Amino acid sequence: MNKVINFYKRNLKEILRDPIIYIFCLGFPVAMFLLFYIINKFSNGNTPTFEVLSLLPGIIVFSYSFVMLTLAIVVSKDKQTFFLKRLYSSPMKSYHFILGYFFVGLIVGLLQTLVCIITGFIISLISNVSFISISSVLLLIIAQLPVLITNIFLGILFGTIFNDKSAPGICSVFISLSGILGGCWMPIETMGAFELFCRFLPFYPSVYIGRIITNSTNAIGITYSFNNVAFLGLIPIFIFMLGSIILTVVAFKKNMVSDK
Amino acid sequence: MNIITIENVCKNYKTKKALDNVSLTIKKGELFGLLGVNGAGKTTLIKILCGLTYKTSGTIMINNFNLDKEIDKIKEIIDISPQETSVANNLTVKENLEFFANIYNNNNANTVNKIVDIFNLNEVVNQRAKTLSGGYKRRLSIAIALISKPKILFLDEPTLGLDVFARRELWNIIKKLQKDITIILTSHYLEEIENLCDRVAILSNGKLLKTGTIKELKQMTKAKSFEDAFIKLVEAKSE
């Protein structure tokens, strides 16, 4: 475990000393929150998706895609600068590397969640809307852990497979997918077959479950509840989580002893 | 006593033979040079010895450990300073050294300070690696490789891209290290090999042409200088 902690500390320092994390992981979700709050305010509150309690789970899930981007950049740079190659000849094993990156992603992701929650709380105070209880906040954090884990492992995977120029490009596709197919700012429940498609991916079910916890209302005025969408949504959430873990472990082990 | 024994090692890529039946031995405490033009197979051989790539066939014993079966034990006693100055760019010099020392459970203030002194890194010890000059980065890269107190150190093109002063300074450091550990150095600078190495292996197109001391290689080819000897050996092979 010492090697994991040692590598985790190095990764955390490396990430915290790079301004990109403050722009993407902390600044961007807050900016999105404020933007949609302003849009909703100027549309006289006619957009339920933009209400603070509906927006909160969406922004949290969307923001995790920036954790993926950050990790993909760090891993691909470590690979590109041959820093990882050098470590591969040390007694470190693949799980030391993967866990060292994972824990940094987890910390950054949880910090992002807190920033989103605090921003949501401040906006709820400004707009005179009652916020969720502490227990709901904790439940919301726990409920979004699987999609955070998926994003962390996808970040490590993309950084392992692609170089530092192509990895951010691949991540930007996933960032767009997470935003559009997660229903963060789009009333997916009114889109028929498109909604059905979104249920097979982890983003929309994660946002949906989050909205059940925040007790928010969808675009057609119905309060989110634990129905089939949420229940069956757990399947893609966990399949994607396990799939990303397995693929990352396989790809990283292969990368450690390359045949190039 | 041989610390590395390489027997009939081949490395085949899809379209190229990177190493073709290479056999050689390296003695304990030796500063051994791998010399060859670009693409000769020097870096491939080092990568195989460090467990970074697979060999296609052959046997390698390092400190009596079989590379195929005991790579974990081998990784405890070797270290490498790769061609690229692969350091953690956002960490300071001291943090880099501490990070690598921790991997080998070897982090104490004395070890780090000693290495900082040996490599004259005192004035940049709290500077982030990305702000260092090429010479300092290269020094840090080799210092990192030594923090683990390896029995065998691989230096892959250690002075690549350095000016003449920085190169001479590194040579002096490498000469001092030689007393304690076995060093395998690759370079395509002939003067570097001539100045530093006890024995040399000359590789060309993946094949081992000759092994011996500089003097032996010169006598073998009846050449006046080591450069002439090297050219004669490589040209004789390609004819």
Coordinates of C-alpha atoms in Angstrom, one line a residue:
Chain A
M1 CA 0.0 0.0 0.0
N2 CA 3.0 2.3 0.6
K3 CA 3.7 2.3 -3.1
V4 CA 0.1 3.3 -3.9
I5 CA 0.2 6.1 -1.4
N6 CA 3.5 7.3 -2.7
F7 CA 2.3 7.3 -6.3
Y8 CA -1.1 8.9 -5.2
K9 CA 0.8 11.8 -3.5
R10 CA 2.9 12.4 -6.6
N11 CA -0.2 12.4 -8.8
L12 CA -2.1 14.7 -6.5
K13 CA 0.9 17.2 -6.5
E14 CA 1.2 16.9 -10.2
I15 CA -2.5 17.7 -10.8
L16 CA -2.9 20.4 -8.2
R17 CA 0.1 22.3 -9.6
D18 CA -1.5 22.4 -13.0
P19 CA -4.0 25.2 -13.5
I20 CA -6.1 23.1 -15.9
I21 CA -7.8 21.4 -12.9
Y22 CA -9.0 24.7 -11.5
I23 CA -10.4 25.7 -14.9
F24 CA -12.0 22.5 -15.9
C25 CA -12.8 20.6 -12.7
L26 CA -13.9 23.4 -10.5
G27 CA -14.5 26.5 -12.6
F28 CA -16.4 25.0 -15.4
P29 CA -19.2 23.2 -13.4
V30 CA -19.8 26.3 -11.4
A31 CA -20.0 28.4 -14.5
M32 CA -22.5 25.9 -16.0
F33 CA -24.6 26.1 -12.9
L34 CA -24.7 29.9 -12.9
L35 CA -25.4 30.0 -16.7
F36 CA -28.4 27.8 -16.4
Y37 CA -29.6 29.6 -13.3
I38 CA -29.5 32.9 -15.2
I39 CA -31.2 31.4 -18.3
N40 CA -34.0 30.0 -16.0
K41 CA -34.4 33.3 -14.2
F42 CA -34.8 35.2 -17.5
S43 CA -37.3 32.6 -18.8
N44 CA -39.4 33.3 -15.7
G45 CA -38.7 29.8 -14.3
N46 CA -40.5 28.0 -17.1
T47 CA -37.8 25.4 -17.6
P48 CA -38.0 22.7 -14.9
T49 CA -34.8 21.1 -16.1
F50 CA -33.0 24.3 -15.1
E51 CA -34.4 24.4 -11.6
V52 CA -31.6 24.1 -9.0
L53 CA -32.6 20.7 -7.7
S54 CA -33.0 19.3 -11.2
L55 CA -29.8 20.8 -12.4
L56 CA -27.7 19.6 -9.4
P57 CA -27.4 15.9 -10.3
G58 CA -27.0 16.7 -14.0
I59 CA -24.1 19.1 -13.4
I60 CA -22.5 16.6 -11.0
V61 CA -22.6 13.8 -13.5
F62 CA -21.5 16.1 -16.3
S63 CA -18.6 17.4 -14.2
Y64 CA -17.2 13.9 -13.7
S65 CA -16.3 13.8 -17.4
F66 CA -13.7 16.5 -16.6
V67 CA -12.2 14.1 -14.0
M68 CA -11.9 11.7 -16.9
L69 CA -10.2 14.4 -19.1
T70 CA -7.8 15.4 -16.3
L71 CA -6.7 11.8 -15.7
A72 CA -6.4 11.1 -19.4
I73 CA -4.1 14.1 -19.8
V74 CA -2.0 13.1 -16.7
V75 CA -1.6 9.4 -17.7
S76 CA -0.9 10.2 -21.4
K77 CA 1.7 12.8 -20.4
D78 CA 3.4 10.4 -18.0
K79 CA 3.5 7.9 -20.9
Q80 CA 4.7 10.5 -23.4
T81 CA 7.5 11.8 -21.2
F82 CA 8.6 8.2 -20.5
F83 CA 8.1 8.8 -16.8
L84 CA 5.9 5.7 -16.7
K85 CA 8.4 3.6 -18.7
R86 CA 11.0 4.4 -16.1
L87 CA 8.6 3.4 -13.3
Y88 CA 7.8 0.1 -15.1
S89 CA 11.4 -1.0 -14.5
S90 CA 10.9 -0.4 -10.8
P91 CA 9.3 -2.9 -8.4
M92 CA 5.9 -1.2 -8.8
K93 CA 3.0 -3.4 -10.1
S94 CA 0.2 -2.5 -12.4
Y95 CA -2.3 -2.2 -9.4
H96 CA 0.0 0.3 -7.7
F97 CA -0.2 2.6 -10.8
I98 CA -3.9 2.1 -11.3
L99 CA -4.9 2.7 -7.7
G100 CA -2.5 5.7 -7.5
Y101 CA -4.3 7.3 -10.3
F102 CA -7.8 6.2 -9.1
F103 CA -7.5 7.7 -5.7
V104 CA -6.5 11.1 -7.1
G105 CA -9.5 10.9 -9.5
L106 CA -11.8 10.0 -6.5
I107 CA -10.6 12.9 -4.4
V108 CA -10.9 15.4 -7.4
G109 CA -14.4 14.0 -8.2
L110 CA -15.6 14.3 -4.6
L111 CA -14.3 17.8 -4.4
Q112 CA -16.1 18.6 -7.5
T113 CA -19.3 17.1 -6.1
L114 CA -18.9 19.3 -3.0
V115 CA -18.3 22.4 -5.1
C116 CA -21.5 21.7 -7.1
I117 CA -23.5 21.1 -4.0
I118 CA -22.3 24.3 -2.3
T119 CA -23.0 26.2 -5.5
G120 CA -26.4 24.7 -5.7
F121 CA -27.0 25.6 -2.1
I122 CA -26.0 29.2 -2.6
I123 CA -28.2 29.5 -5.7
S124 CA -31.1 28.0 -3.7
L125 CA -30.6 30.6 -1.1
I126 CA -30.5 33.4 -3.7
S127 CA -33.6 32.1 -5.5
N128 CA -35.5 31.3 -2.2
V129 CA -35.9 27.6 -3.0
S130 CA -35.6 25.0 -0.2
F131 CA -32.5 22.8 -0.6
I132 CA -32.1 19.1 0.1
S133 CA -31.3 17.7 3.6
I134 CA -27.8 16.6 4.7
S135 CA -28.9 13.0 4.5
S136 CA -30.0 13.5 0.9
V137 CA -26.7 15.2 0.1
L138 CA -24.9 12.1 1.4
L139 CA -27.2 9.8 -0.5
L140 CA -26.7 11.9 -3.7
I141 CA -22.9 11.6 -3.3
I142 CA -23.1 7.8 -2.8
A143 CA -25.5 7.3 -5.7
Q144 CA -23.2 9.1 -8.1
L145 CA -20.1 7.1 -7.1
P146 CA -20.5 4.4 -9.8
V147 CA -20.6 7.0 -12.6
L148 CA -17.6 8.8 -11.0
I149 CA -15.7 5.5 -10.9
T150 CA -16.6 4.8 -14.5
N151 CA -15.2 8.2 -15.6
I152 CA -12.0 7.8 -13.5
F153 CA -11.3 4.4 -15.1
L154 CA -12.2 5.7 -18.6
G155 CA -9.7 8.6 -18.0
I156 CA -6.9 6.1 -17.1
L157 CA -7.9 3.9 -20.0
F158 CA -7.8 6.7 -22.6
G159 CA -4.5 8.0 -21.2
T160 CA -3.0 4.5 -21.4
I161 CA -4.2 3.8 -25.0
F162 CA -3.8 7.2 -26.6
N163 CA -1.1 9.8 -26.7
D164 CA -1.3 13.2 -25.0
K165 CA -2.6 14.9 -28.2
S166 CA -5.4 12.4 -29.1
A167 CA -6.5 11.5 -25.5
P168 CA -8.1 14.9 -24.8
G169 CA -9.9 14.7 -28.2
I170 CA -11.4 11.3 -27.4
C171 CA -12.4 12.6 -23.9
S172 CA -14.2 15.6 -25.5
V173 CA -16.4 13.2 -27.3
F174 CA -17.3 11.6 -24.0
I175 CA -17.8 15.0 -22.4
S176 CA -20.3 15.9 -25.1
L177 CA -22.1 12.5 -24.8
S178 CA -22.3 12.9 -21.0
G179 CA -23.8 16.3 -21.3
I180 CA -26.3 15.5 -24.1
L181 CA -27.2 11.9 -23.3
G182 CA -27.3 12.6 -19.5
G183 CA -30.2 15.0 -19.8
C184 CA -28.4 17.5 -17.7
W185 CA -29.9 20.4 -19.6
M186 CA -32.2 18.6 -22.1
P187 CA -35.7 17.3 -21.3
I188 CA -34.9 13.8 -22.5
E189 CA -38.1 12.3 -21.0
T190 CA -40.0 14.1 -23.7
M191 CA -38.0 12.7 -26.6
G192 CA -39.5 9.2 -27.0
A193 CA -37.2 6.7 -28.6
F194 CA -34.2 8.9 -27.9
E195 CA -34.9 8.6 -24.1
L196 CA -35.1 4.8 -24.6
F197 CA -31.6 4.9 -26.1
C198 CA -30.2 7.0 -23.3
R199 CA -31.4 4.5 -20.8
F200 CA -28.7 2.0 -22.1
L201 CA -25.9 4.4 -21.2
P202 CA -24.8 5.2 -17.6
F203 CA -25.3 9.0 -17.8
Y204 CA -29.1 9.4 -18.0
P205 CA -29.9 6.7 -15.4
S206 CA -27.4 8.3 -13.0
V207 CA -28.9 11.8 -13.4
Y208 CA -32.4 10.2 -13.1
I209 CA -31.5 8.6 -9.8
G210 CA -29.9 11.8 -8.6
R211 CA -33.2 13.7 -9.4
I212 CA -35.2 11.1 -7.4
I213 CA -32.9 12.0 -4.4
T214 CA -33.3 15.7 -4.9
N215 CA -37.0 15.2 -5.4
S216 CA -37.1 17.4 -8.5
T217 CA -39.8 17.6 -11.2
N218 CA -39.3 16.6 -14.9
A219 CA -40.2 18.7 -18.0
I220 CA -43.7 17.4 -18.1
G221 CA -44.3 18.2 -14.5
I222 CA -44.0 14.8 -12.9
T223 CA -41.9 14.3 -9.9
Y224 CA -39.1 11.8 -10.4
S225 CA -39.7 8.5 -8.5
F226 CA -38.1 5.1 -8.2
N227 CA -39.7 3.4 -11.2
N228 CA -38.5 1.0 -14.0
V229 CA -36.3 3.7 -15.5
A230 CA -34.3 4.0 -12.3
F231 CA -34.3 0.3 -11.5
L232 CA -33.3 -0.9 -14.9
G233 CA -30.9 2.0 -15.2
L234 CA -28.8 0.4 -12.5
I235 CA -27.8 -2.3 -15.0
P236 CA -26.0 0.0 -17.5
I237 CA -24.5 2.0 -14.6
F238 CA -22.8 -1.1 -13.1
I239 CA -22.0 -2.7 -16.5
F240 CA -20.1 0.4 -17.6
M241 CA -18.4 0.7 -14.3
L242 CA -17.2 -2.9 -14.3
G243 CA -16.4 -2.8 -18.0
S244 CA -14.2 0.3 -17.6
I245 CA -12.3 -1.3 -14.7
I246 CA -11.6 -4.5 -16.6
L247 CA -10.6 -2.7 -19.8
T248 CA -8.3 -0.4 -17.8
V249 CA -6.5 -3.2 -16.0
V250 CA -6.0 -5.2 -19.2
A251 CA -4.8 -2.2 -21.2
F252 CA -2.4 -1.0 -18.4
K253 CA -0.9 -4.4 -17.9
K254 CA -0.3 -4.7 -21.7
N255 CA 1.2 -1.2 -21.8
M256 CA 3.7 -2.1 -19.0
V257 CA 5.5 -4.6 -21.2
S258 CA 5.1 -3.3 -24.7
D259 CA 6.3 -5.1 -27.7
K260 CA 7.3 -1.9 -29.5
Chain B
M1 CA 32.3 -12.9 -11.6
N2 CA 29.6 -12.3 -14.2
I3 CA 26.6 -10.2 -13.1
I4 CA 24.9 -10.4 -16.5
T5 CA 24.9 -13.4 -18.9
I6 CA 23.1 -13.0 -22.2
E7 CA 22.9 -16.1 -24.3
N8 CA 21.6 -16.3 -27.9
V9 CA 19.1 -13.5 -27.4
C10 CA 16.9 -12.6 -30.4
K11 CA 14.2 -9.9 -30.7
N12 CA 12.0 -10.0 -33.8
Y13 CA 9.5 -7.3 -34.7
K14 CA 7.0 -7.9 -37.5
T15 CA 9.3 -6.6 -40.3
K16 CA 12.7 -6.4 -38.5
K17 CA 15.2 -8.4 -36.5
A18 CA 16.2 -5.9 -33.7
L19 CA 18.5 -8.4 -32.0
D20 CA 20.0 -11.4 -33.8
N21 CA 21.5 -14.1 -31.6
V22 CA 23.3 -11.8 -29.2
S23 CA 25.5 -13.4 -26.5
L24 CA 27.7 -11.6 -24.1
T25 CA 28.7 -11.4 -20.4
I26 CA 29.2 -8.4 -18.1
K27 CA 31.4 -8.6 -15.1
K28 CA 30.4 -7.3 -11.6
G29 CA 31.7 -3.7 -11.1
E30 CA 32.4 -3.2 -14.8
L31 CA 31.5 -0.1 -16.7
F32 CA 30.3 -1.7 -19.9
G33 CA 29.6 0.2 -23.1
L34 CA 27.1 -0.7 -25.8
L35 CA 28.1 1.0 -28.9
G36 CA 26.4 1.2 -32.3
V37 CA 24.9 3.5 -34.9
N38 CA 21.2 4.4 -34.7
G39 CA 19.0 1.3 -34.9
A40 CA 21.8 -1.1 -33.9
G41 CA 19.8 -2.6 -31.1
K42 CA 21.3 -1.0 -28.0
T43 CA 18.1 0.4 -26.6
T44 CA 16.2 -2.7 -27.4
L45 CA 18.8 -4.8 -25.5
I46 CA 18.5 -2.5 -22.5
K47 CA 14.7 -2.6 -22.6
I48 CA 14.8 -6.4 -22.5
L49 CA 17.2 -6.4 -19.6
C50 CA 15.0 -4.0 -17.7
G51 CA 11.8 -6.1 -18.4
L52 CA 10.3 -3.3 -20.5
T53 CA 9.9 -5.5 -23.6
Y54 CA 9.9 -9.2 -24.3
K55 CA 12.7 -11.0 -26.0
T56 CA 11.8 -13.5 -28.7
S57 CA 14.2 -16.2 -27.6
G58 CA 17.4 -16.8 -25.7
T59 CA 18.3 -16.8 -22.0
I60 CA 19.3 -13.9 -19.7
M61 CA 20.6 -14.2 -16.1
I62 CA 21.0 -11.1 -14.0
N63 CA 22.8 -11.5 -10.6
N64 CA 21.9 -15.2 -10.9
F65 CA 18.2 -14.5 -11.4
N66 CA 16.5 -15.7 -14.6
L67 CA 14.9 -12.8 -16.4
D68 CA 11.9 -15.0 -17.5
K69 CA 11.1 -16.3 -14.1
E70 CA 12.4 -13.8 -11.5
I71 CA 11.8 -10.4 -13.0
D72 CA 10.5 -9.0 -9.7
K73 CA 13.7 -9.8 -7.9
I74 CA 15.7 -8.3 -10.8
K75 CA 13.6 -5.1 -10.6
E76 CA 14.7 -4.7 -7.0
I77 CA 18.4 -4.5 -8.0
I78 CA 18.4 -2.6 -11.2
D79 CA 17.6 1.0 -12.3
I80 CA 17.6 2.9 -15.5
S81 CA 18.2 6.4 -16.6
P82 CA 16.4 6.4 -20.0
Q83 CA 17.3 8.4 -23.1
E84 CA 14.5 10.8 -22.3
T85 CA 14.9 12.8 -19.1
S86 CA 11.8 11.1 -17.6
V87 CA 11.2 13.0 -14.4
A88 CA 8.0 14.3 -12.7
N89 CA 7.9 17.8 -14.2
N90 CA 5.7 19.5 -11.6
L91 CA 7.6 18.1 -8.7
T92 CA 10.7 19.8 -7.3
V93 CA 14.2 18.1 -7.5
K94 CA 13.9 17.0 -3.9
E95 CA 10.3 15.7 -4.3
N96 CA 11.4 13.7 -7.4
L97 CA 14.2 12.1 -5.4
E98 CA 12.0 11.4 -2.4
F99 CA 9.3 9.9 -4.6
F100 CA 11.7 7.5 -6.3
A101 CA 13.4 6.7 -3.0
N102 CA 10.0 5.8 -1.5
I103 CA 9.4 3.2 -4.2
Y104 CA 12.4 1.3 -3.0
N105 CA 11.7 2.0 0.7
N106 CA 14.9 3.9 0.8
N107 CA 13.8 7.4 1.7
N108 CA 15.8 9.0 4.4
A109 CA 17.2 12.5 4.6
N110 CA 20.8 11.3 4.4
T111 CA 20.3 9.3 1.2
V112 CA 18.6 12.2 -0.5
N113 CA 21.1 14.8 0.7
K114 CA 24.1 12.6 -0.3
I115 CA 22.7 12.2 -3.9
V116 CA 22.0 16.0 -4.1
D117 CA 25.7 16.6 -3.1
I118 CA 27.1 14.0 -5.5
F119 CA 25.2 15.5 -8.4
N120 CA 25.7 19.2 -7.4
L121 CA 22.0 19.8 -7.3
N122 CA 22.0 21.9 -4.2
E123 CA 21.2 25.2 -5.9
V124 CA 18.1 23.8 -7.7
V125 CA 16.9 21.4 -5.0
N126 CA 13.6 23.3 -4.5
Q127 CA 13.1 24.1 -8.1
R128 CA 10.4 22.3 -10.2
A129 CA 11.9 19.8 -12.7
K130 CA 10.2 21.5 -15.6
T131 CA 12.1 24.7 -15.0
L132 CA 15.6 23.0 -15.0
S133 CA 18.1 23.4 -17.8
G134 CA 18.9 20.3 -20.0
G135 CA 22.1 19.6 -18.1
Y136 CA 20.4 19.7 -14.7
K137 CA 17.5 17.6 -15.9
R138 CA 19.9 15.0 -17.1
R139 CA 21.8 15.0 -13.8
L140 CA 18.5 14.7 -12.0
S141 CA 17.5 11.8 -14.2
I142 CA 20.7 9.9 -13.3
A143 CA 20.5 10.9 -9.7
I144 CA 17.0 9.4 -9.6
A145 CA 18.3 6.1 -10.9
L146 CA 20.9 6.0 -8.1
I147 CA 18.6 6.8 -5.3
S148 CA 17.4 3.2 -5.3
K149 CA 21.1 2.1 -4.6
P150 CA 21.0 -0.3 -7.6
K151 CA 23.5 -3.1 -8.1
I152 CA 23.2 -2.6 -11.8
L153 CA 22.6 0.8 -13.5
F154 CA 21.6 1.2 -17.1
L155 CA 22.5 4.6 -18.6
D156 CA 20.9 5.0 -22.0
E157 CA 22.6 7.8 -23.9
P158 CA 23.2 9.7 -20.7
T159 CA 24.8 12.8 -22.3
L160 CA 22.5 13.1 -25.3
G161 CA 21.9 16.7 -26.2
L162 CA 24.3 18.2 -23.6
D163 CA 27.0 20.8 -24.2
V164 CA 30.6 19.8 -23.8
F165 CA 30.9 21.2 -20.3
A166 CA 27.8 19.5 -19.0
R167 CA 29.0 16.3 -20.7
R168 CA 32.4 16.4 -19.0
E169 CA 30.8 17.0 -15.6
L170 CA 28.6 14.0 -16.1
W171 CA 31.5 11.9 -17.1
N172 CA 33.2 12.7 -13.9
I173 CA 30.2 11.8 -11.9
I174 CA 29.8 8.5 -13.7
K175 CA 33.5 7.6 -13.2
K176 CA 33.0 8.2 -9.4
L177 CA 30.0 5.8 -9.4
Q178 CA 31.8 3.0 -11.1
K179 CA 33.5 1.9 -8.0
D180 CA 30.3 0.7 -6.4
I181 CA 28.0 -0.5 -9.1
T182 CA 27.9 -2.2 -12.4
I183 CA 27.1 0.3 -15.1
I184 CA 25.8 -0.5 -18.6
L185 CA 26.1 2.6 -20.8
T186 CA 24.8 3.0 -24.3
S187 CA 26.1 5.8 -26.5
H188 CA 26.9 6.7 -30.0
Y189 CA 29.5 9.2 -28.9
L190 CA 32.8 7.2 -29.4
E191 CA 34.8 9.5 -27.2
E192 CA 32.4 8.9 -24.4
I193 CA 32.7 5.2 -24.6
E194 CA 36.5 5.5 -24.9
N195 CA 36.7 7.7 -21.9
L196 CA 34.4 5.8 -19.6
C197 CA 34.2 2.1 -20.4
D198 CA 36.2 -0.8 -19.2
R199 CA 34.9 -3.0 -22.0
V200 CA 32.7 -2.4 -25.1
A201 CA 30.3 -4.4 -27.2
I202 CA 29.8 -3.2 -30.7
L203 CA 26.4 -3.8 -32.2
S204 CA 25.3 -3.4 -35.8
N205 CA 21.9 -4.2 -37.3
G206 CA 21.0 -6.2 -34.2
K207 CA 24.1 -8.4 -34.4
L208 CA 27.0 -8.4 -31.9
L209 CA 30.1 -7.7 -33.9
K210 CA 32.9 -7.7 -31.2
T211 CA 33.4 -7.4 -27.5
G212 CA 36.6 -6.3 -25.8
T213 CA 38.5 -3.5 -24.3
I214 CA 39.3 -0.4 -26.4
K215 CA 42.9 -1.5 -26.7
E216 CA 41.8 -5.0 -27.8
L217 CA 39.5 -3.7 -30.4
K218 CA 42.2 -1.3 -31.8
Q219 CA 44.7 -4.2 -31.9
M220 CA 42.1 -6.5 -33.6
T221 CA 41.5 -4.1 -36.4
K222 CA 45.0 -2.6 -36.5
A223 CA 43.5 0.8 -36.2
K224 CA 45.2 3.9 -34.8
S225 CA 42.1 5.3 -33.1
F226 CA 39.0 3.8 -31.6
E227 CA 36.9 5.7 -34.2
D228 CA 38.8 3.9 -37.0
A229 CA 38.4 0.6 -35.2
F230 CA 34.7 1.1 -34.9
I231 CA 34.3 2.1 -38.5
K232 CA 36.3 -0.9 -39.7
L233 CA 34.3 -3.3 -37.7
V234 CA 30.9 -2.0 -38.8
E235 CA 32.0 -1.7 -42.4
A236 CA 33.5 -5.1 -42.5
K237 CA 30.1 -6.5 -41.3
S238 CA 28.1 -4.7 -43.9
E239 CA 30.3 -5.7 -46.8

